[in-house]
Coordinates of C-alpha atoms in Angstrom, one line a residue:
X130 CA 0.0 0.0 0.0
X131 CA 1.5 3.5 -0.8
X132 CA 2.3 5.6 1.9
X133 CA 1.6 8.9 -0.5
X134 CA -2.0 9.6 0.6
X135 CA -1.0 9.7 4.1
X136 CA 1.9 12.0 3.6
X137 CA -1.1 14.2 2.1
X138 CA -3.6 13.7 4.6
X139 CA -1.2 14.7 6.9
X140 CA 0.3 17.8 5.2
X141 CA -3.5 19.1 5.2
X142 CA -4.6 18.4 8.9
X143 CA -0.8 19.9 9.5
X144 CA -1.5 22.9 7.3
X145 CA -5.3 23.6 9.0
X146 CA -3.9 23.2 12.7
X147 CA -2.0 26.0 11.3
X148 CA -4.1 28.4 9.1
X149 CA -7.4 28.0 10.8
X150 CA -6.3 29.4 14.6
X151 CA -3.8 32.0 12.4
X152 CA -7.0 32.8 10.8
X153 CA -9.3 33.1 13.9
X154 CA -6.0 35.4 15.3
X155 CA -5.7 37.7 11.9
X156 CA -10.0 38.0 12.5
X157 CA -10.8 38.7 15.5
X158 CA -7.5 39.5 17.8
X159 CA -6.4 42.2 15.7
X160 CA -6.1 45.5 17.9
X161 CA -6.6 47.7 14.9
X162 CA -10.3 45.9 14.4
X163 CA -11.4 46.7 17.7
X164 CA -14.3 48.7 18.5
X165 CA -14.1 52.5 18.6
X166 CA -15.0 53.9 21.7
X167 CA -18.1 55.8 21.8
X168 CA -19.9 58.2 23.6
X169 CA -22.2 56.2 26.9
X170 CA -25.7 56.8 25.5
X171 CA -24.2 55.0 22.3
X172 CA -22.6 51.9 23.9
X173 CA -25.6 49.6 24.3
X174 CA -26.7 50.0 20.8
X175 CA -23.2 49.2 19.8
X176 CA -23.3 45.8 21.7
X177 CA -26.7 45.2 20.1
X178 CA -24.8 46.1 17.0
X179 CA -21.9 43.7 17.4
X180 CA -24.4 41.1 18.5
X181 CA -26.9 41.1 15.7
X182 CA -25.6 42.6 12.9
X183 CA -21.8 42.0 12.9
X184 CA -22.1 38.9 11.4
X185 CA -22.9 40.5 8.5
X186 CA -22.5 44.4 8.5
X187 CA -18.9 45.8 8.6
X188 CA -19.1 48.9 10.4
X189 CA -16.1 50.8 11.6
X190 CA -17.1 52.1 15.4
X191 CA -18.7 48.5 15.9
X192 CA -15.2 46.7 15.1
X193 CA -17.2 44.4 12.9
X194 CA -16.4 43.0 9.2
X195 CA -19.2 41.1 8.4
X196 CA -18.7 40.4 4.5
X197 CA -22.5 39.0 3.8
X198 CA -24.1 42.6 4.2
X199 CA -23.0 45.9 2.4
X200 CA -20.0 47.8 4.4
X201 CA -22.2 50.2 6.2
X202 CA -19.4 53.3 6.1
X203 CA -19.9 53.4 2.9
X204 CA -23.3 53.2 2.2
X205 CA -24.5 55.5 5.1
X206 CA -21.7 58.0 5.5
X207 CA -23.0 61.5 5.9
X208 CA -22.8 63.5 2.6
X209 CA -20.6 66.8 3.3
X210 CA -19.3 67.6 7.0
X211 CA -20.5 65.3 9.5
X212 CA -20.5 68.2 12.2
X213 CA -22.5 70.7 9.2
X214 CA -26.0 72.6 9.6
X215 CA -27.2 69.8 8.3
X216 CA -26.2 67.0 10.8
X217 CA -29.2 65.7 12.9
X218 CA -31.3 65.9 9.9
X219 CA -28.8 63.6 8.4
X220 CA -28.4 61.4 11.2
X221 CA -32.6 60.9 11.7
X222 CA -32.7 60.3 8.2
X223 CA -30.3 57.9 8.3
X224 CA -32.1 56.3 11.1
X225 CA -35.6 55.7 9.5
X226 CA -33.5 54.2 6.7
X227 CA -31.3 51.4 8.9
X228 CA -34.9 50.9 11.2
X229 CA -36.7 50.4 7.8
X230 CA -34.5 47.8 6.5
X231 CA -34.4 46.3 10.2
X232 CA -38.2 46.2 10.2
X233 CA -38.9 45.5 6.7
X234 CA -35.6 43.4 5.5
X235 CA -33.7 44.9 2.5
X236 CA -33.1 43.4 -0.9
X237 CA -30.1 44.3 -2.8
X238 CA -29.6 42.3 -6.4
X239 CA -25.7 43.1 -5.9
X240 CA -25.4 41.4 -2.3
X241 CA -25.0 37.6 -2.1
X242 CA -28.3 37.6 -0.1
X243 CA -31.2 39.3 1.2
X244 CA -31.3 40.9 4.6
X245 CA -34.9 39.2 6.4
X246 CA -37.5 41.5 7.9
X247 CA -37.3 41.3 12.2
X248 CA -34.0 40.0 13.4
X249 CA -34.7 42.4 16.0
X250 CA -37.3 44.5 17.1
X251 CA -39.0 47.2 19.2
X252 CA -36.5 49.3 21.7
X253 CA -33.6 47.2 20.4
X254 CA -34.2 48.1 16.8
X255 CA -33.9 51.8 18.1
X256 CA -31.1 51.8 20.0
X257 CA -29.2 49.5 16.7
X258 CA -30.4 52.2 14.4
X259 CA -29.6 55.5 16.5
X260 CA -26.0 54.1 17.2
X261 CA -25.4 52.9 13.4
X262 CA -26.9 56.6 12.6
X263 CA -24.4 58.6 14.8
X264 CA -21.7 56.4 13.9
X265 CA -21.8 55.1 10.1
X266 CA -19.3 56.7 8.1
X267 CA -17.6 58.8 10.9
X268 CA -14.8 56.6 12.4

């Protein structure tokens, strides 16, 4: 019996007990993906955030990189200067958007899927939406 499919075998479990925890390291133990820190009245909705969304949402001040959902710096970053005239018009504005794809789900032909209606709901839908809002484009 040849001894060549066992040298493989072996050089691939070898080669995984080496990539996958390098991998795990490179993803998630990375100080420059940590979270930003933001302001108290912000911090809940960030761990509701990280919780529920991260998985699929990359988002900057969350210290997520979720690659199944649309990068939300870029979609929802504040057109002209975040601190302008026209800030908290932006920011509510871009809260009914994020709570009406939260309530409603969101279909994007582009994405490799479709974002479902009610992953979360009620006071925790707020809270994900103001802090995604204040946050999204601004790190």
């Amino acid at each position: 019996m040849s001894k060549k499919p066992f040298v493989i075998f072996g050089l691939v479990i070898a080669f995984l007990a080496v990539a996958v925890p390098a991998w795990a390291f490179i993803r998630d133990g990375d100080p420059d993906r940590a979270q930003t820190e933001v302001p108290a009245n912000l911090k809940s909705g960030q761990s509701l955030f990280v919780d529920n969304c991260g998985n699929c949402h990359k988002l900057y001040s969350a210290g997520t990189y979720g690659t199944f959902g649309p990068d939300l710096d870029q979609k929802l970053a504040p057109a002209g200067t975040p601190e302008g005239p026209d800030a908290a018009d932006q920011i509510e504005g871009t809260k009914a958007q994020v709570l009406s794809a939260i309530e409603n789900g969101a279909n994007d032909p582009t994405l490799r899927g479709n974002m479902p209606a009610g992953i979360v709901s009620g006071p925790v839908a707020e809270e994900i939406a103001e802090f995604v809002a204040q946050t999204a484009g601004r790190g």
